[in-house]
PDB file of C-alpha atoms in Angstrom:
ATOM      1  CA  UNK Q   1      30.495 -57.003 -44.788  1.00 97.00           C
ATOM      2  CA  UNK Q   2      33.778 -56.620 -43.404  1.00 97.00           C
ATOM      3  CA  UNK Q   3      36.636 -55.039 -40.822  1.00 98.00           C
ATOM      4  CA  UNK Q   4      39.270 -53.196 -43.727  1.00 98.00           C
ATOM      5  CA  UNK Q   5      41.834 -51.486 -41.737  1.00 98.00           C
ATOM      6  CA  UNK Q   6      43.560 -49.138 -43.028  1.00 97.00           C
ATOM      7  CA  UNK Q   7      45.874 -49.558 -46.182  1.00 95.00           C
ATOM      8  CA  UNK Q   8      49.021 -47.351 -45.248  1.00 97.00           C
ATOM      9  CA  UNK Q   9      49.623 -50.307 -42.034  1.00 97.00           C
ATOM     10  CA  UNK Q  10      49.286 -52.989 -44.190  1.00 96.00           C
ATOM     11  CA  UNK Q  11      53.077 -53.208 -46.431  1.00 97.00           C
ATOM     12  CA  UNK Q  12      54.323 -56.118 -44.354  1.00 96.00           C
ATOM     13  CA  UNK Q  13      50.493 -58.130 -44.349  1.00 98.00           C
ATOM     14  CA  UNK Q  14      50.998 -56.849 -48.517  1.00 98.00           C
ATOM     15  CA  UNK Q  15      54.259 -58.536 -48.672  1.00 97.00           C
ATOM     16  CA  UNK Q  16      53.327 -61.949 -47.097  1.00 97.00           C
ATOM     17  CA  UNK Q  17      50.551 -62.093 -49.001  1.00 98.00           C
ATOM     18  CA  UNK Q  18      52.073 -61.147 -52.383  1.00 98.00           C
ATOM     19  CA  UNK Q  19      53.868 -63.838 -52.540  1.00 97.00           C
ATOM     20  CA  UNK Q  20      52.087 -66.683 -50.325  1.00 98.00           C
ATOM     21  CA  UNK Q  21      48.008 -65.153 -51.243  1.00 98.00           C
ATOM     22  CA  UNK Q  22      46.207 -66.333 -54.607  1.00 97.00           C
ATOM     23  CA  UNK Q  23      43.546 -63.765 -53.902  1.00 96.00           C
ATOM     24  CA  UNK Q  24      46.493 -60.915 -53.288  1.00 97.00           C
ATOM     25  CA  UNK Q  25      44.662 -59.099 -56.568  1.00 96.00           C
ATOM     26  CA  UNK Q  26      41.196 -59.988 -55.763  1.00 96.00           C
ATOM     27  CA  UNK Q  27      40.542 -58.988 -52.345  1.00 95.00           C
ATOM     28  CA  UNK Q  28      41.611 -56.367 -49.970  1.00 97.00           C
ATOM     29  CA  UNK Q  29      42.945 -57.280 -46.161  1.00 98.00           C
ATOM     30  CA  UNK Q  30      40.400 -57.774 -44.480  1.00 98.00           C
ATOM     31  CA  UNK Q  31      38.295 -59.367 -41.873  1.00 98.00           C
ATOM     32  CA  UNK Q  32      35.070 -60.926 -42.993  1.00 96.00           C
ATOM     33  CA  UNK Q  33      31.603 -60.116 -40.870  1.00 96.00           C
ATOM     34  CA  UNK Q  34      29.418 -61.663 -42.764  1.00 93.00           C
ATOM     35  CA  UNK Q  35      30.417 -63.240 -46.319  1.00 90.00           C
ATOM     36  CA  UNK Q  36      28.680 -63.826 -48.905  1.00 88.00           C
ATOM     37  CA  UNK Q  37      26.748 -60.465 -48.033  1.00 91.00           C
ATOM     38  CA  UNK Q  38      23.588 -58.913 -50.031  1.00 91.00           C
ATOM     39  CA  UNK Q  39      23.734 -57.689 -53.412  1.00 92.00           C
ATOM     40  CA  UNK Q  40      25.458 -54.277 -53.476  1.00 93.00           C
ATOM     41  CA  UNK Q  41      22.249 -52.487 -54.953  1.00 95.00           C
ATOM     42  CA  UNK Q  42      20.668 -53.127 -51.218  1.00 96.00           C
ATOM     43  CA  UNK Q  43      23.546 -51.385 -49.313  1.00 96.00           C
ATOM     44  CA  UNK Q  44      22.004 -47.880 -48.985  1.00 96.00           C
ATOM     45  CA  UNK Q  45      19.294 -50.053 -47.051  1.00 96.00           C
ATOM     46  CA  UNK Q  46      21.463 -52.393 -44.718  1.00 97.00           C
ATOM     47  CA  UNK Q  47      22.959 -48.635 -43.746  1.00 97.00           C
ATOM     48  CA  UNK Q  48      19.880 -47.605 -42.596  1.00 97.00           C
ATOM     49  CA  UNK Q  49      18.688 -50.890 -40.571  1.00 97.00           C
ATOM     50  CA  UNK Q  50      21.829 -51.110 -39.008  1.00 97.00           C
ATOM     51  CA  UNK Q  51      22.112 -46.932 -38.432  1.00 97.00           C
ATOM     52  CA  UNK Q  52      18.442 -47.445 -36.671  1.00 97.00           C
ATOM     53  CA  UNK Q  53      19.276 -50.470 -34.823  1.00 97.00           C
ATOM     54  CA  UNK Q  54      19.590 -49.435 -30.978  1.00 96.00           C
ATOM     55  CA  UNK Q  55      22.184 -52.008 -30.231  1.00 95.00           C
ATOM     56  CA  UNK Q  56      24.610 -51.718 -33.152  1.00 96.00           C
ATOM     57  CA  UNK Q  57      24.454 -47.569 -31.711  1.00 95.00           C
ATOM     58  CA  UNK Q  58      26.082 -48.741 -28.815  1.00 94.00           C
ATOM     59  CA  UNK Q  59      29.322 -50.004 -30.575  1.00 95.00           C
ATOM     60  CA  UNK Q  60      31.981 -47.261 -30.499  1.00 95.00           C
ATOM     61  CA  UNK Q  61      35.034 -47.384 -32.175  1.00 96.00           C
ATOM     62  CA  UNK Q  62      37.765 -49.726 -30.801  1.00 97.00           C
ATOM     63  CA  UNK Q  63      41.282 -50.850 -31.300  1.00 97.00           C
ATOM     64  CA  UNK Q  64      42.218 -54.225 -32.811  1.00 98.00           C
ATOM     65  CA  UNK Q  65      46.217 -55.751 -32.706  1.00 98.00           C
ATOM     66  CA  UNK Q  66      47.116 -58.022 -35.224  1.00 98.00           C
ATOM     67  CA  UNK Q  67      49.928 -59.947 -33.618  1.00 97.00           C
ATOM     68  CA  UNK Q  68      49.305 -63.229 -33.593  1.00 97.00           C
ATOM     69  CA  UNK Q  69      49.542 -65.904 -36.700  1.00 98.00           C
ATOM     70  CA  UNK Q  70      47.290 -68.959 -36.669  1.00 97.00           C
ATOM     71  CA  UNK Q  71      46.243 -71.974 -39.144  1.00 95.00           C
ATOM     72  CA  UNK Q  72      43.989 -74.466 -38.207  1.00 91.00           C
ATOM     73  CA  UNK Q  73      44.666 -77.945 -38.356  1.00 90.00           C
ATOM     74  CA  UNK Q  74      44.291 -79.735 -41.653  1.00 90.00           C
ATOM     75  CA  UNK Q  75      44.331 -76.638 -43.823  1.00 93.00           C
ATOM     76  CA  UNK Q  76      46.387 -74.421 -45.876  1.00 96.00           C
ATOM     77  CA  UNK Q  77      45.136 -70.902 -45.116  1.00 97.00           C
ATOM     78  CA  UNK Q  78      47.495 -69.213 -43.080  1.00 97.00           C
ATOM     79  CA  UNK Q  79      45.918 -65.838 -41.079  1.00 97.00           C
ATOM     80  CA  UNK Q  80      46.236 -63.125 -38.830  1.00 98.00           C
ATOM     81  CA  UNK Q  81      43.668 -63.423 -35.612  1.00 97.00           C
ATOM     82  CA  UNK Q  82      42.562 -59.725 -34.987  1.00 98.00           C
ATOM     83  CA  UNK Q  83      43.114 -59.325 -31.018  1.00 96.00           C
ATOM     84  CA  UNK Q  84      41.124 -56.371 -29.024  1.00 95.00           C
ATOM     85  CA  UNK Q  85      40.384 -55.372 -25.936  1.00 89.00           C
ATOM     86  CA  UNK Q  86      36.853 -56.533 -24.155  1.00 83.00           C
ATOM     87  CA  UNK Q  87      34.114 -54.034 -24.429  1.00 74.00           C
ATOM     88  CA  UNK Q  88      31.457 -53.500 -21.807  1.00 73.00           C
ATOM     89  CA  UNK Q  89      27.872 -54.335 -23.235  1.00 68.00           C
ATOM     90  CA  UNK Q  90      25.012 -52.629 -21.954  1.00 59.00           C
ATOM     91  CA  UNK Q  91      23.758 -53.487 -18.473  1.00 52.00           C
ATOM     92  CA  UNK Q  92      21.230 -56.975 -18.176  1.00 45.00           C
ATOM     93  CA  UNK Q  93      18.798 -57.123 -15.777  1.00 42.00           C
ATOM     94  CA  UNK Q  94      18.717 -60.908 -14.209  1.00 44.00           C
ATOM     95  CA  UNK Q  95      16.850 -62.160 -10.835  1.00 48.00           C
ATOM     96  CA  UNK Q  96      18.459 -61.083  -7.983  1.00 47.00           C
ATOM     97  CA  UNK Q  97      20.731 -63.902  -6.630  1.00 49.00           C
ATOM     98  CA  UNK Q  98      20.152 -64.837  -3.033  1.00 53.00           C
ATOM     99  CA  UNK Q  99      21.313 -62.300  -0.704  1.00 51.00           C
ATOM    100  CA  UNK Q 100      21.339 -59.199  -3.307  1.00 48.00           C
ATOM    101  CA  UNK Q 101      18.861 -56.499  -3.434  1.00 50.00           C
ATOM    102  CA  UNK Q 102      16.829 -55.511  -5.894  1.00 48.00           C
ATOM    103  CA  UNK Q 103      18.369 -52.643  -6.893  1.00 45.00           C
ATOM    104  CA  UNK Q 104      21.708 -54.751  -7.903  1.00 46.00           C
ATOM    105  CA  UNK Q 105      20.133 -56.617 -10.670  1.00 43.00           C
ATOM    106  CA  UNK Q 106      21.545 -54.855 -13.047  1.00 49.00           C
ATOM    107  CA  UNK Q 107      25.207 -56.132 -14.266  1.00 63.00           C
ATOM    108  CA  UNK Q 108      27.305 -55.484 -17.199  1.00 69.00           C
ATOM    109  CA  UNK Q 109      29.055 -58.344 -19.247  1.00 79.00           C
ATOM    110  CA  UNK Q 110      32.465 -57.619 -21.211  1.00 82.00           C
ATOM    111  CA  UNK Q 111      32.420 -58.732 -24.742  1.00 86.00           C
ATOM    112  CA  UNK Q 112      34.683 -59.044 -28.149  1.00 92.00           C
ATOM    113  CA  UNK Q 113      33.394 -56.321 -30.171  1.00 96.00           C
ATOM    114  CA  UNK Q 114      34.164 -58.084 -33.391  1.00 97.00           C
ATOM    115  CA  UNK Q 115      31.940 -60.821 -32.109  1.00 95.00           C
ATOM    116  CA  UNK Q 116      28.991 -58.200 -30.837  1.00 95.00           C
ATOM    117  CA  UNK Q 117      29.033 -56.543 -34.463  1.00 96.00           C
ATOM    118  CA  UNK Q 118      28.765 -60.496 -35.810  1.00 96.00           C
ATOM    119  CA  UNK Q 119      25.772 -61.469 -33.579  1.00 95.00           C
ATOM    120  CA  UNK Q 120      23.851 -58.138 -34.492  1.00 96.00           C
ATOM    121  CA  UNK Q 121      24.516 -58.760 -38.131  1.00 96.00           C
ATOM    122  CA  UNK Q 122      23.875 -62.226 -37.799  1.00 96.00           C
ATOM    123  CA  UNK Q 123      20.423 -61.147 -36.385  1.00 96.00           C
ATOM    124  CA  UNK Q 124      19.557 -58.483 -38.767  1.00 97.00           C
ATOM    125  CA  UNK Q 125      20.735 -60.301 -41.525  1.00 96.00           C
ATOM    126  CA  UNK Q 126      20.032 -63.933 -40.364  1.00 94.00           C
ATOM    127  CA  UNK Q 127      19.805 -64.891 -44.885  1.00 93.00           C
ATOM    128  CA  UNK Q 128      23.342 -64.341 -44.721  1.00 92.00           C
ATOM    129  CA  UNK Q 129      24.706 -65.758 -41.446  1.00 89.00           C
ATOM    130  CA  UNK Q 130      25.741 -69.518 -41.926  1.00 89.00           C
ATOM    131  CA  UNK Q 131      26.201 -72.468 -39.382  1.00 88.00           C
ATOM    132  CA  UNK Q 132      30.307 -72.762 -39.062  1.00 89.00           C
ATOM    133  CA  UNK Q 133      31.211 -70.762 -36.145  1.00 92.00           C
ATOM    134  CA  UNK Q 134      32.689 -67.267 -36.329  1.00 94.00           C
ATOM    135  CA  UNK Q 135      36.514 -67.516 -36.489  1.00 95.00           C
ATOM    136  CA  UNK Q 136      37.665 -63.605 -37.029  1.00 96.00           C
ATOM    137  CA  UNK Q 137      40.897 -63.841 -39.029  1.00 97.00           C
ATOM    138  CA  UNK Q 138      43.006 -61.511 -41.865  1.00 98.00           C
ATOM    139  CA  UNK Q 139      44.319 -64.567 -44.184  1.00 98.00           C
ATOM    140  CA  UNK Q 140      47.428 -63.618 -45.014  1.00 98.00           C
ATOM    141  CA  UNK Q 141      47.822 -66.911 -47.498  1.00 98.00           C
ATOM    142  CA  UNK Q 142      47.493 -70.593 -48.920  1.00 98.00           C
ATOM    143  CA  UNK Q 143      50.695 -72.877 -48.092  1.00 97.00           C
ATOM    144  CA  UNK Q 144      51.017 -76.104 -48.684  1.00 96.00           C
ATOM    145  CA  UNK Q 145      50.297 -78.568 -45.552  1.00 94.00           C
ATOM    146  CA  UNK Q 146      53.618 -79.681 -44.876  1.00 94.00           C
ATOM    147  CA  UNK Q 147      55.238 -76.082 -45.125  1.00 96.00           C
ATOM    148  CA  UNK Q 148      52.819 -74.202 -42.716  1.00 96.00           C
ATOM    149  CA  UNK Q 149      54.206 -74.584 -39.579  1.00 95.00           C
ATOM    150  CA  UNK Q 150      57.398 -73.604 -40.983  1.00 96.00           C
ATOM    151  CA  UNK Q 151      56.400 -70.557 -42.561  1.00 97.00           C
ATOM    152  CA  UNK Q 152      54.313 -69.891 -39.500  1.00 96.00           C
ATOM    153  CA  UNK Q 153      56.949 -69.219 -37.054  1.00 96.00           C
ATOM    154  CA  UNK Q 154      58.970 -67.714 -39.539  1.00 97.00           C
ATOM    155  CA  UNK Q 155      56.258 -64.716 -40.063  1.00 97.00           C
ATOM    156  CA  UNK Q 156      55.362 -64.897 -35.986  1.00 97.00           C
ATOM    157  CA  UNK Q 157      59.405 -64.275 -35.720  1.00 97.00           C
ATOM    158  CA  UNK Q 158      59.936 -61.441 -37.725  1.00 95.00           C
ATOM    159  CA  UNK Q 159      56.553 -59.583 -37.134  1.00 97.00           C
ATOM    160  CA  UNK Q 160      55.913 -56.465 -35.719  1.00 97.00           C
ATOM    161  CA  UNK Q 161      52.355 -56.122 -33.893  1.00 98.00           C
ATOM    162  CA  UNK Q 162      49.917 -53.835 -36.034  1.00 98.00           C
ATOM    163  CA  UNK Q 163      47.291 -51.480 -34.538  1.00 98.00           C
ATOM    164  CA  UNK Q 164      44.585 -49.824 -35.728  1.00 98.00           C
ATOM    165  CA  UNK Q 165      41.290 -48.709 -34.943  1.00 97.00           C
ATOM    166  CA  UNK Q 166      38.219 -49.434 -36.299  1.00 98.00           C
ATOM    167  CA  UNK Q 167      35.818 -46.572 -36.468  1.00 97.00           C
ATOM    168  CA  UNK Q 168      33.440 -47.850 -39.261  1.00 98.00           C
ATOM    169  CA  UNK Q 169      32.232 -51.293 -40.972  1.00 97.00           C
ATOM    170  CA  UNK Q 170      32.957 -51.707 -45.033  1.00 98.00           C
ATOM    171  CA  UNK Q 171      30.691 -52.998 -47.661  1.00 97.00           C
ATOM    172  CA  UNK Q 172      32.683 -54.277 -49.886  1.00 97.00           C
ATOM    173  CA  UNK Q 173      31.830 -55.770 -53.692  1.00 96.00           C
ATOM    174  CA  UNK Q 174      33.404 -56.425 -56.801  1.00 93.00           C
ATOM    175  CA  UNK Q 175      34.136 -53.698 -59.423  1.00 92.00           C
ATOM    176  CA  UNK Q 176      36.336 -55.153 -62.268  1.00 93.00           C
ATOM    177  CA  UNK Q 177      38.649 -57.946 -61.107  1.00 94.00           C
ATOM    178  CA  UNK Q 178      38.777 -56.843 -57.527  1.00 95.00           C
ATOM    179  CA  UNK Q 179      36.905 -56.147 -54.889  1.00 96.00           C
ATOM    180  CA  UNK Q 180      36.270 -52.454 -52.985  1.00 96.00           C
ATOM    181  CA  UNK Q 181      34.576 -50.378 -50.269  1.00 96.00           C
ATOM    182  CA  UNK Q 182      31.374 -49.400 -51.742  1.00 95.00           C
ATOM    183  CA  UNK Q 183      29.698 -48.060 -48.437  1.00 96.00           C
ATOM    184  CA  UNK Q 184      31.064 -47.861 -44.822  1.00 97.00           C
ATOM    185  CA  UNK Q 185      28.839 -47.790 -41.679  1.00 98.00           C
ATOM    186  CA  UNK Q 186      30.253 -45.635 -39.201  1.00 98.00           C
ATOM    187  CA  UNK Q 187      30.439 -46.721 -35.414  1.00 97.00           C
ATOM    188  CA  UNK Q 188      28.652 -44.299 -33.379  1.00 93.00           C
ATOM    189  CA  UNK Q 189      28.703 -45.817 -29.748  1.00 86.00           C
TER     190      UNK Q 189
END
């Protein structure tokens, strides 16, 4: 289960990662949800738990910017961190602190929307969900340890910010050699 944005914005990620990505012929940009995911046989059925689940109804479409590169320390994987903006969730209802009245219980938090899909996932599909914490990225490649940094402000100083808008989740598997979109899950919020 993944973020796949769209193809036709993705020459310059395609160029990096022709040349700097082992996986550049397996796997598709993208940005992992939940991996590894349920057998692609059961995707007509996570469709229709997440497609009746009231809080994943609430996501709408939203724009992510992919202008930032990142590795973490001690590792070769070089990545783009998908950026967006903060999405309201739906209102909480908490005691009323001291001094408020009743009636103003109610408040709204603002949250990552690639992190709200991930926790609702994570809960419907808690088999799949893992203990490392969730770390969007787009990897963009492998380098060796003592060439990332380089290469890191070299692709920070000649990119151009991408963005798109995601208006659906994939499910992706492999046919053949590589994987591809087998199902998307539209966001109806």
């Amino acid at each position: 289960m993944c973020i796949v944005p769209p193809i036709e914005l993705m020459d310059t990620v395609q160029m990096i990662r022709t040349a700097h990505d082992k996986s550049f012929y397996t796997w598709m940009p993208h940005i992992n949800l939940l991996w590894p995911f349920v057998p692609s046989g059961h995707f007509d059925h996570v469709s229709e738990i997440l497609l009746n689940d009231l809080e994943f109804n609430t996501i709408a479409p939203f724009n992510i910017r992919l202008e930032r590169f990142h590795n973490n320390e001690n590792s070769k994987y070089i990545h783009l961190i998908p950026e967006t903006d903060y999405v309201p969730t739906a209102p909480t209802s908490r005691r009323p602190k001291k001094g408020r009245k009743k009636n103003q219980q109610s408040e709204t938090e603002l949250v990552n929307p690639i992190s709200k899909i991930y926790n609702i996932v994570k809960r419907l599909f808690p088999q799949c969900a893992t203990d490392k914490p969730f770390e969007p990225h787009l990897t963009v490649g492998q380098i060796p340890q003592d060439e990332i940094d380089q290469y890191r402000k070299e692709f920070q100083q000649e990119w151009e910010v991408i963005n798109f808008q995601v208006e659906h989740i994939s499910l992706i598997c492999k046919k053949g050699s590589s994987f591809r979109e087998v199902t998307s899950i539209p966001l109806l919020g």
